mmCIF file of C-alpha atoms in Angstrom:
data_model
loop_
_atom_site.group_PDB
_atom_site.id
_atom_site.type_symbol
_atom_site.label_atom_id
_atom_site.label_comp_id
_atom_site.label_asym_id
_atom_site.label_seq_id
_atom_site.Cartn_x
_atom_site.Cartn_y
_atom_site.Cartn_z
ATOM 1 C CA MET R 14 0.000 0.000 0.000
ATOM 2 C CA GLU R 15 1.156 3.536 -0.699
ATOM 3 C CA PRO R 16 -0.831 5.681 1.738
ATOM 4 C CA ASP R 17 -2.064 9.014 0.397
ATOM 5 C CA GLY R 18 -0.048 8.729 -2.775
ATOM 6 C CA PHE R 19 3.308 8.433 -1.029
ATOM 7 C CA ASN R 20 5.933 6.636 -3.090
ATOM 8 C CA LEU R 21 9.387 5.923 -1.683
ATOM 9 C CA ASP R 22 11.215 6.147 -5.024
ATOM 10 C CA ASP R 23 9.619 9.531 -5.753
ATOM 11 C CA ALA R 24 10.461 10.755 -2.273
ATOM 12 C CA MET R 25 14.108 9.793 -2.661
ATOM 13 C CA THR R 26 14.228 11.380 -6.116
ATOM 14 C CA ILE R 27 13.172 14.693 -4.606
ATOM 15 C CA LEU R 28 15.281 14.395 -1.454
ATOM 16 C CA GLU R 29 18.432 13.807 -3.463
ATOM 17 C CA ARG R 30 17.841 16.993 -5.492
ATOM 18 C CA THR R 31 17.522 19.475 -2.631
ATOM 19 C CA PRO R 32 21.231 20.029 -1.867
ATOM 20 C CA ALA R 33 22.053 20.753 -5.519
ATOM 21 C CA ALA R 34 19.037 23.037 -5.897
ATOM 22 C CA LEU R 35 19.942 25.029 -2.784
ATOM 23 C CA GLY R 36 23.615 25.075 -3.782
ATOM 24 C CA ALA R 37 22.720 26.451 -7.211
ATOM 25 C CA LEU R 38 20.456 29.084 -5.671
ATOM 26 C CA LEU R 39 22.723 30.235 -2.849
ATOM 27 C CA ALA R 40 26.409 29.394 -3.308
ATOM 28 C CA GLY R 41 28.464 32.537 -3.779
ATOM 29 C CA LEU R 42 25.650 35.014 -3.137
ATOM 30 C CA PRO R 43 26.564 38.248 -1.335
ATOM 31 C CA GLU R 44 25.986 38.253 2.442
ATOM 32 C CA LYS R 45 23.107 40.686 1.994
ATOM 33 C CA TRP R 46 21.072 37.843 0.474
ATOM 34 C CA VAL R 47 22.487 34.979 2.505
ATOM 35 C CA ARG R 48 21.791 36.720 5.822
ATOM 36 C CA ALA R 49 18.498 38.402 4.918
ATOM 37 C CA THR R 50 15.416 37.546 6.989
ATOM 38 C CA GLU R 51 11.711 38.362 6.711
ATOM 39 C CA GLY R 52 11.945 40.236 10.004
ATOM 40 C CA ASP R 53 12.940 39.633 13.637
ATOM 41 C CA GLY R 54 12.649 36.022 14.680
ATOM 42 C CA ASN R 55 12.669 34.775 11.083
ATOM 43 C CA TRP R 56 15.449 32.721 9.564
ATOM 44 C CA SER R 57 17.911 33.706 6.882
ATOM 45 C CA PRO R 58 18.925 31.300 4.073
ATOM 46 C CA TYR R 59 22.089 30.716 6.138
ATOM 47 C CA ASP R 60 20.017 29.749 9.194
ATOM 48 C CA VAL R 61 17.835 27.443 7.096
ATOM 49 C CA ILE R 62 20.793 25.441 5.779
ATOM 50 C CA GLY R 63 22.008 24.954 9.363
ATOM 51 C CA HIS R 64 18.513 23.785 10.314
ATOM 52 C CA LEU R 65 18.442 21.312 7.418
ATOM 53 C CA ILE R 66 21.824 19.944 8.567
ATOM 54 C CA HIS R 67 20.489 19.435 12.088
ATOM 55 C CA GLY R 68 17.533 17.547 10.626
ATOM 56 C CA GLU R 69 19.872 15.245 8.703
ATOM 57 C CA ARG R 70 21.762 14.524 11.922
ATOM 58 C CA THR R 71 18.973 14.144 14.461
ATOM 59 C CA ASP R 72 15.558 13.911 12.856
ATOM 60 C CA TRP R 73 14.730 11.906 9.755
ATOM 61 C CA ILE R 74 16.958 8.847 9.817
ATOM 62 C CA PRO R 75 17.059 8.487 13.620
ATOM 63 C CA ARG R 76 13.253 8.579 13.673
ATOM 64 C CA ALA R 77 12.952 6.168 10.739
ATOM 65 C CA ARG R 78 15.201 3.742 12.625
ATOM 66 C CA HIS R 79 13.176 4.284 15.798
ATOM 67 C CA ILE R 80 10.004 3.269 13.946
ATOM 68 C CA MET R 81 11.619 0.325 12.131
ATOM 69 C CA ALA R 82 12.960 -0.922 15.480
ATOM 70 C CA GLY R 83 9.429 -0.920 16.870
ATOM 71 C CA ASP R 84 10.464 1.385 19.716
ATOM 72 C CA SER R 85 7.279 2.430 21.545
ATOM 73 C CA ARG R 86 8.841 5.413 23.355
ATOM 74 C CA PRO R 87 8.262 8.874 21.872
ATOM 75 C CA PHE R 88 10.879 10.247 19.459
ATOM 76 C CA GLU R 89 13.530 12.581 20.853
ATOM 77 C CA PRO R 90 12.147 16.112 20.450
ATOM 78 C CA PHE R 91 13.750 18.020 17.560
ATOM 79 C CA ASP R 92 15.738 21.153 18.439
ATOM 80 C CA ARG R 93 14.532 23.888 16.088
ATOM 81 C CA THR R 94 17.224 26.373 17.128
ATOM 82 C CA ALA R 95 20.315 24.153 17.126
ATOM 83 C CA GLN R 96 21.669 25.912 14.038
ATOM 84 C CA PHE R 97 22.208 29.149 15.942
ATOM 85 C CA THR R 98 25.031 27.499 17.876
ATOM 86 C CA ASP R 99 26.042 24.718 15.454
ATOM 87 C CA SER R 100 26.592 26.999 12.441
ATOM 88 C CA GLN R 101 28.753 29.526 14.299
ATOM 89 C CA GLY R 102 31.976 30.339 12.488
ATOM 90 C CA LYS R 103 31.037 28.332 9.395
ATOM 91 C CA SER R 104 30.636 29.815 5.940
ATOM 92 C CA LEU R 105 27.519 29.184 3.878
ATOM 93 C CA GLY R 106 29.687 27.236 1.437
ATOM 94 C CA GLU R 107 30.817 24.891 4.231
ATOM 95 C CA LEU R 108 27.237 24.402 5.387
ATOM 96 C CA LEU R 109 26.070 23.592 1.845
ATOM 97 C CA VAL R 110 28.790 20.956 1.488
ATOM 98 C CA THR R 111 27.954 19.441 4.883
ATOM 99 C CA PHE R 112 24.247 19.328 4.023
ATOM 100 C CA ALA R 113 24.946 17.649 0.672
ATOM 101 C CA GLU R 114 27.221 15.035 2.270
ATOM 102 C CA LEU R 115 24.815 14.216 5.102
ATOM 103 C CA ARG R 116 21.854 13.997 2.735
ATOM 104 C CA GLN R 117 23.754 11.646 0.459
ATOM 105 C CA GLU R 118 24.761 9.435 3.399
ATOM 106 C CA ASN R 119 21.216 9.439 4.739
ATOM 107 C CA LEU R 120 19.743 8.376 1.409
ATOM 108 C CA VAL R 121 22.231 5.514 1.241
ATOM 109 C CA THR R 122 21.193 4.572 4.790
ATOM 110 C CA LEU R 123 17.516 4.757 3.874
ATOM 111 C CA LEU R 124 18.110 2.555 0.837
ATOM 112 C CA GLY R 125 19.914 0.073 3.073
ATOM 113 C CA MET R 126 16.889 -0.118 5.376
ATOM 114 C CA ASN R 127 15.000 -1.900 2.570
ATOM 115 C CA VAL R 128 11.716 -0.243 3.508
ATOM 116 C CA THR R 129 8.752 -2.089 2.000
ATOM 117 C CA ASN R 130 5.302 -0.689 1.292
ATOM 118 C CA GLU R 131 4.085 -2.588 4.369
ATOM 119 C CA ASP R 132 6.762 -0.882 6.476
ATOM 120 C CA LEU R 133 5.319 2.512 5.522
ATOM 121 C CA ASP R 134 2.383 1.736 7.829
ATOM 122 C CA ARG R 135 4.607 1.062 10.855
ATOM 123 C CA ARG R 136 3.880 3.393 13.749
ATOM 124 C CA GLY R 137 5.971 5.620 15.954
ATOM 125 C CA LEU R 138 5.104 8.070 18.702
ATOM 126 C CA HIS R 139 5.753 11.750 18.095
ATOM 127 C CA PRO R 140 6.250 13.687 21.363
ATOM 128 C CA GLU R 141 3.615 16.276 20.395
ATOM 129 C CA LEU R 142 1.630 14.856 17.477
ATOM 130 C CA GLY R 143 1.045 11.357 18.841
ATOM 131 C CA GLU R 144 0.913 8.350 16.550
ATOM 132 C CA VAL R 145 2.531 8.761 13.135
ATOM 133 C CA THR R 146 3.641 6.321 10.438
ATOM 134 C CA LEU R 147 6.949 5.787 8.698
ATOM 135 C CA GLY R 148 5.314 6.824 5.420
ATOM 136 C CA GLN R 149 4.177 10.090 7.007
ATOM 137 C CA LEU R 150 7.700 10.699 8.358
ATOM 138 C CA LEU R 151 9.242 10.234 4.918
ATOM 139 C CA ALA R 152 6.584 12.372 3.187
ATOM 140 C CA THR R 153 7.250 15.059 5.802
ATOM 141 C CA TRP R 154 10.967 14.931 5.030
ATOM 142 C CA VAL R 155 10.131 15.782 1.397
ATOM 143 C CA VAL R 156 7.631 18.531 2.193
ATOM 144 C CA HIS R 157 9.945 19.975 4.852
ATOM 145 C CA ASP R 158 12.679 20.373 2.205
ATOM 146 C CA LEU R 159 10.258 22.112 -0.151
ATOM 147 C CA ASP R 160 8.878 24.305 2.638
ATOM 148 C CA HIS R 161 12.392 25.616 3.250
ATOM 149 C CA VAL R 162 13.132 26.041 -0.469
ATOM 150 C CA GLY R 163 9.990 28.181 -0.615
ATOM 151 C CA GLN R 164 11.037 30.079 2.517
ATOM 152 C CA ILE R 165 14.459 30.869 1.052
ATOM 153 C CA ALA R 166 12.900 32.111 -2.208
ATOM 154 C CA ARG R 167 10.436 34.265 -0.256
ATOM 155 C CA THR R 168 13.104 35.665 2.056
ATOM 156 C CA MET R 169 15.334 36.588 -0.880
ATOM 157 C CA ALA R 170 12.426 38.089 -2.842
ATOM 158 C CA LYS R 171 11.566 40.406 0.040
ATOM 159 C CA VAL R 172 15.035 41.974 -0.057
ATOM 160 C CA TYR R 173 13.750 43.716 -3.212
ATOM 161 C CA SER R 174 10.176 44.431 -2.035
ATOM 162 C CA GLY R 175 10.692 48.166 -2.262
ATOM 163 C CA ALA R 176 12.902 48.050 -5.338
ATOM 164 C CA THR R 177 10.165 46.585 -7.554
ATOM 165 C CA GLY R 178 8.035 49.750 -7.235
ATOM 166 C CA PRO R 179 4.535 49.452 -8.747
ATOM 167 C CA TRP R 180 5.285 45.886 -9.919
ATOM 168 C CA SER R 181 4.998 44.675 -6.316
ATOM 169 C CA ALA R 182 1.238 44.504 -7.002
ATOM 170 C CA TYR R 183 1.888 41.550 -9.341
ATOM 171 C CA LEU R 184 4.480 39.782 -7.180
ATOM 172 C CA SER R 185 2.368 37.854 -4.736
ATOM 173 C CA ILE R 186 5.346 36.249 -2.982
ATOM 174 C CA LEU R 187 6.040 39.669 -1.429
ATOM 175 C CA ARG R 188 2.779 39.370 0.537
ATOM 176 C CA ASP R 189 3.132 35.726 1.648
ATOM 177 C CA ARG R 190 3.653 35.441 5.430
ATOM 178 C CA GLN R 191 3.482 39.193 5.699
ATOM 179 C CA GLN R 192 4.541 40.377 9.161
ATOM 180 C CA MET H 12 22.107 56.000 -7.021
ATOM 181 C CA GLU H 13 20.821 52.560 -6.190
ATOM 182 C CA PRO H 14 17.112 53.086 -5.529
ATOM 183 C CA ASP H 15 15.614 50.999 -2.699
ATOM 184 C CA GLY H 16 18.738 48.904 -2.319
ATOM 185 C CA PHE H 17 18.764 47.641 -5.918
ATOM 186 C CA ASN H 18 22.204 46.620 -7.131
ATOM 187 C CA LEU H 19 22.766 45.482 -10.697
ATOM 188 C CA ASP H 20 25.622 43.095 -9.904
ATOM 189 C CA ASP H 21 23.560 41.411 -7.185
ATOM 190 C CA ALA H 22 20.569 41.171 -9.512
ATOM 191 C CA MET H 23 22.638 39.498 -12.223
ATOM 192 C CA THR H 24 24.197 37.144 -9.663
ATOM 193 C CA ILE H 25 20.728 35.905 -8.720
ATOM 194 C CA LEU H 26 19.333 35.880 -12.258
ATOM 195 C CA GLU H 27 22.172 33.692 -13.499
ATOM 196 C CA ARG H 28 21.485 31.094 -10.766
ATOM 197 C CA THR H 29 17.808 30.464 -11.469
ATOM 198 C CA PRO H 30 18.133 28.051 -14.423
ATOM 199 C CA ALA H 31 20.596 25.821 -12.546
ATOM 200 C CA ALA H 32 18.472 25.910 -9.385
ATOM 201 C CA LEU H 33 15.313 24.953 -11.282
ATOM 202 C CA GLY H 34 17.193 22.336 -13.300
ATOM 203 C CA ALA H 35 18.539 20.768 -10.102
ATOM 204 C CA LEU H 36 15.080 20.771 -8.541
ATOM 205 C CA LEU H 37 13.085 19.499 -11.505
ATOM 206 C CA ALA H 38 15.129 17.689 -14.170
ATOM 207 C CA GLY H 39 14.227 14.024 -14.311
ATOM 208 C CA LEU H 40 11.322 14.156 -11.853
ATOM 209 C CA PRO H 41 8.336 11.890 -12.542
ATOM 210 C CA GLU H 42 5.433 13.503 -14.414
ATOM 211 C CA LYS H 43 3.304 13.371 -11.263
ATOM 212 C CA TRP H 44 5.485 16.140 -9.832
ATOM 213 C CA VAL H 45 6.249 17.998 -13.036
ATOM 214 C CA ARG H 46 2.567 18.282 -13.971
ATOM 215 C CA ALA H 47 1.106 18.815 -10.501
ATOM 216 C CA THR H 48 -0.866 21.998 -9.842
ATOM 217 C CA GLU H 49 -2.378 23.585 -6.738
ATOM 218 C CA GLY H 50 -5.816 23.210 -8.290
ATOM 219 C CA ASP H 51 -7.743 24.226 -11.399
ATOM 220 C CA GLY H 52 -6.371 27.330 -13.047
ATOM 221 C CA ASN H 53 -3.008 27.023 -11.286
ATOM 222 C CA TRP H 54 0.253 26.288 -13.022
ATOM 223 C CA SER H 55 2.378 23.184 -12.843
ATOM 224 C CA PRO H 56 6.192 23.363 -12.655
ATOM 225 C CA TYR H 57 6.109 22.524 -16.385
ATOM 226 C CA ASP H 58 3.816 25.495 -17.069
ATOM 227 C CA VAL H 59 6.026 27.788 -14.998
ATOM 228 C CA ILE H 60 9.169 26.972 -16.985
ATOM 229 C CA GLY H 61 7.291 27.785 -20.208
ATOM 230 C CA HIS H 62 6.185 31.073 -18.665
ATOM 231 C CA LEU H 63 9.758 31.922 -17.666
ATOM 232 C CA ILE H 64 10.872 31.207 -21.241
ATOM 233 C CA HIS H 65 8.230 33.572 -22.607
ATOM 234 C CA GLY H 66 9.467 36.249 -20.202
ATOM 235 C CA GLU H 67 13.023 35.818 -21.498
ATOM 236 C CA ARG H 68 11.781 36.253 -25.061
ATOM 237 C CA THR H 69 9.273 39.082 -24.727
ATOM 238 C CA ASP H 70 9.442 40.794 -21.371
ATOM 239 C CA TRP H 71 12.629 41.713 -19.541
ATOM 240 C CA ILE H 72 15.182 42.564 -22.204
ATOM 241 C CA PRO H 73 12.699 44.022 -24.715
ATOM 242 C CA ARG H 74 11.350 46.309 -21.986
ATOM 243 C CA ALA H 75 14.850 47.243 -20.777
ATOM 244 C CA ARG H 76 15.717 48.234 -24.353
ATOM 245 C CA HIS H 77 12.450 50.144 -24.662
ATOM 246 C CA ILE H 78 13.348 52.185 -21.577
ATOM 247 C CA MET H 79 16.991 52.715 -22.607
ATOM 248 C CA ALA H 80 15.801 53.909 -26.038
ATOM 249 C CA GLY H 81 13.630 56.539 -24.338
ATOM 250 C CA ASP H 82 10.517 55.179 -26.057
ATOM 251 C CA SER H 83 7.504 56.985 -24.551
ATOM 252 C CA ARG H 84 4.913 54.481 -25.774
ATOM 253 C CA PRO H 85 3.652 51.868 -23.315
ATOM 254 C CA PHE H 86 5.394 48.483 -23.271
ATOM 255 C CA GLU H 87 3.833 45.655 -25.247
ATOM 256 C CA PRO H 88 1.508 43.835 -22.829
ATOM 257 C CA PHE H 89 2.939 40.533 -21.577
ATOM 258 C CA ASP H 90 1.053 37.360 -22.490
ATOM 259 C CA ARG H 91 0.665 35.351 -19.281
ATOM 260 C CA THR H 92 -0.730 32.271 -21.028
ATOM 261 C CA ALA H 93 1.652 31.963 -23.987
ATOM 262 C CA GLN H 94 3.230 28.832 -22.488
ATOM 263 C CA PHE H 95 0.060 26.820 -22.977
ATOM 264 C CA THR H 96 0.615 26.929 -26.735
ATOM 265 C CA ASP H 97 4.389 27.480 -26.909
ATOM 266 C CA SER H 98 5.329 24.512 -24.704
ATOM 267 C CA GLN H 99 3.164 22.002 -26.540
ATOM 268 C CA GLY H 100 5.022 18.834 -27.484
ATOM 269 C CA LYS H 101 8.159 19.831 -25.585
ATOM 270 C CA SER H 102 9.598 17.875 -22.682
ATOM 271 C CA LEU H 103 10.454 19.543 -19.397
ATOM 272 C CA GLY H 104 14.108 18.800 -20.133
ATOM 273 C CA GLU H 105 13.913 20.719 -23.421
ATOM 274 C CA LEU H 106 12.213 23.646 -21.704
ATOM 275 C CA LEU H 107 14.859 23.768 -18.974
ATOM 276 C CA VAL H 108 17.629 23.872 -21.599
ATOM 277 C CA THR H 109 15.843 26.604 -23.561
ATOM 278 C CA PHE H 110 15.313 28.649 -20.418
ATOM 279 C CA ALA H 111 18.985 28.319 -19.425
ATOM 280 C CA GLU H 112 20.176 29.333 -22.916
ATOM 281 C CA LEU H 113 17.858 32.328 -23.171
ATOM 282 C CA ARG H 114 18.718 33.520 -19.666
ATOM 283 C CA GLN H 115 22.416 33.289 -20.440
ATOM 284 C CA GLU H 116 22.001 35.229 -23.700
ATOM 285 C CA ASN H 117 19.872 37.846 -21.959
ATOM 286 C CA LEU H 118 22.429 38.400 -19.224
ATOM 287 C CA VAL H 119 25.127 38.877 -21.862
ATOM 288 C CA THR H 120 22.820 41.359 -23.598
ATOM 289 C CA LEU H 121 22.152 43.194 -20.325
ATOM 290 C CA LEU H 122 25.871 43.387 -19.619
ATOM 291 C CA GLY H 123 26.384 44.817 -23.124
ATOM 292 C CA MET H 124 23.852 47.565 -22.425
ATOM 293 C CA ASN H 125 26.338 49.080 -19.940
ATOM 294 C CA VAL H 126 23.579 50.196 -17.610
ATOM 295 C CA THR H 127 24.838 52.835 -15.156
ATOM 296 C CA ASN H 128 23.343 53.699 -11.789
ATOM 297 C CA GLU H 129 21.893 56.824 -13.412
ATOM 298 C CA ASP H 130 20.217 54.664 -16.063
ATOM 299 C CA LEU H 131 18.347 52.805 -13.317
ATOM 300 C CA ASP H 132 16.197 55.930 -12.866
ATOM 301 C CA ARG H 133 15.170 56.045 -16.537
ATOM 302 C CA ARG H 134 11.426 55.799 -17.010
ATOM 303 C CA GLY H 135 9.156 53.663 -19.115
ATOM 304 C CA LEU H 136 5.386 53.342 -19.378
ATOM 305 C CA HIS H 137 3.779 50.090 -18.241
ATOM 306 C CA PRO H 138 0.400 49.483 -19.948
ATOM 307 C CA GLU H 139 -1.352 48.931 -16.593
ATOM 308 C CA LEU H 140 0.960 50.186 -13.861
ATOM 309 C CA GLY H 141 1.944 53.504 -15.448
ATOM 310 C CA GLU H 142 5.388 54.986 -14.938
ATOM 311 C CA VAL H 143 8.116 52.572 -13.880
ATOM 312 C CA THR H 144 11.916 52.751 -13.834
ATOM 313 C CA LEU H 145 14.573 50.524 -15.332
ATOM 314 C CA GLY H 146 15.772 49.693 -11.816
ATOM 315 C CA GLN H 147 12.259 48.575 -10.885
ATOM 316 C CA LEU H 148 12.060 46.417 -14.030
ATOM 317 C CA LEU H 149 15.328 44.673 -13.207
ATOM 318 C CA ALA H 150 14.394 44.204 -9.524
ATOM 319 C CA THR H 151 11.082 42.736 -10.716
ATOM 320 C CA TRP H 152 12.928 40.284 -12.953
ATOM 321 C CA VAL H 153 14.749 38.983 -9.853
ATOM 322 C CA VAL H 154 11.672 38.807 -7.627
ATOM 323 C CA HIS H 155 9.634 37.235 -10.444
ATOM 324 C CA ASP H 156 12.188 34.390 -10.647
ATOM 325 C CA LEU H 157 12.026 33.859 -6.895
ATOM 326 C CA ASP H 158 8.218 34.049 -6.894
ATOM 327 C CA HIS H 159 8.132 31.154 -9.347
ATOM 328 C CA VAL H 160 10.779 29.171 -7.465
ATOM 329 C CA GLY H 161 8.546 29.519 -4.420
ATOM 330 C CA GLN H 162 5.469 28.556 -6.445
ATOM 331 C CA ILE H 163 7.163 25.398 -7.740
ATOM 332 C CA ALA H 164 8.237 24.388 -4.223
ATOM 333 C CA ARG H 165 4.689 25.011 -2.921
ATOM 334 C CA THR H 166 3.060 23.118 -5.791
ATOM 335 C CA MET H 167 5.333 20.118 -5.292
ATOM 336 C CA ALA H 168 4.870 20.182 -1.510
ATOM 337 C CA LYS H 169 1.093 20.019 -1.882
ATOM 338 C CA VAL H 170 1.348 16.719 -3.778
ATOM 339 C CA TYR H 171 2.128 15.209 -0.357
ATOM 340 C CA SER H 172 -0.334 17.278 1.717
ATOM 341 C CA GLY H 173 -2.281 14.201 2.727
ATOM 342 C CA ALA H 174 0.722 11.917 2.971
ATOM 343 C CA THR H 175 2.321 13.910 5.809
ATOM 344 C CA GLY H 176 -0.561 13.066 8.188
ATOM 345 C CA PRO H 177 -0.435 14.907 11.542
ATOM 346 C CA TRP H 178 2.834 16.623 10.534
ATOM 347 C CA SER H 179 0.905 18.843 8.134
ATOM 348 C CA ALA H 180 0.256 21.043 11.196
ATOM 349 C CA TYR H 181 3.965 21.995 11.175
ATOM 350 C CA LEU H 182 4.362 22.389 7.403
ATOM 351 C CA SER H 183 3.090 25.883 6.794
ATOM 352 C CA ILE H 184 3.793 25.787 3.049
ATOM 353 C CA LEU H 185 0.806 23.441 2.743
ATOM 354 C CA ARG H 186 -1.479 26.294 3.788
ATOM 355 C CA ASP H 187 0.082 29.065 1.654
ATOM 356 C CA ARG H 188 -2.291 30.210 -1.103
ATOM 357 C CA GLN H 189 -4.844 27.739 0.102
ATOM 358 C CA GLN H 190 -7.676 27.367 -2.381
#
């Protein structure tokens, strides 16, 4: 069974593309763009890459293993602000390389887990959301990547909100998640 | 002067990255993702690449030349649905190559126009928006790219809206531009 249209091959096809897409978008950009945010408390592209790295280390594969092992305890909570200490002193280029390496390793690990369609229905316990399945975890990994690709595009676009003049009326991304 | 923070070098740095970023994100994806939309009347990633191609051909550089030539007539209106005929019979891979080639040519053309900071204040007449500047046109080119990168990420994410289960509560991109 492939619940709600989830397909493991498709998911991996998208997951393997994210580091190259973000590298192409961000590598070598001036700091003004790399460090831009949508306002206080929002994350810059630099912060987002650090967050994606932390997810590769502590979230997706550890939780997939937790479910496959049949562990009935809740997952370790995910630290959404780890990047603010972990990324310190690192360049965006270093972070992009680290993210690409970890993602590649994690996809090899996932492949080695030989997840079947039946496994996608296996359950785990999320500390806040309650019961979740392996399929939902892996679909979330994909959507989480795309959510942050969208966030980076939106954050960069807003650097030029004022510069577009009257055209801002046509550029709906400038009004998404308006503060 | 660099009105509202616009900087031509920065703009070109971002514009030159878009084809590679979209190629990395989309090339080789299954049709389910390439042809997904957010609902009737919305565009798929495939449609968006066709739209970006039409912009390279008829919008940004023609309008920049129009302004630099001091032409006081309004710009030619832009056809927002041209891709539905122009892209027919073409694969996504072909469209991505065409977009990359046209973008590269257009950036060479822009460089050859030797636009100065003073030129950024030159005026043109938009058929709907009225008076606009060259700087605003070029800033809009950048934000327009990023708007469509964000749209593609959002459209792809929504393919797995249901598949993420309870996690959808954390994935705010699934609620952006909700129908």
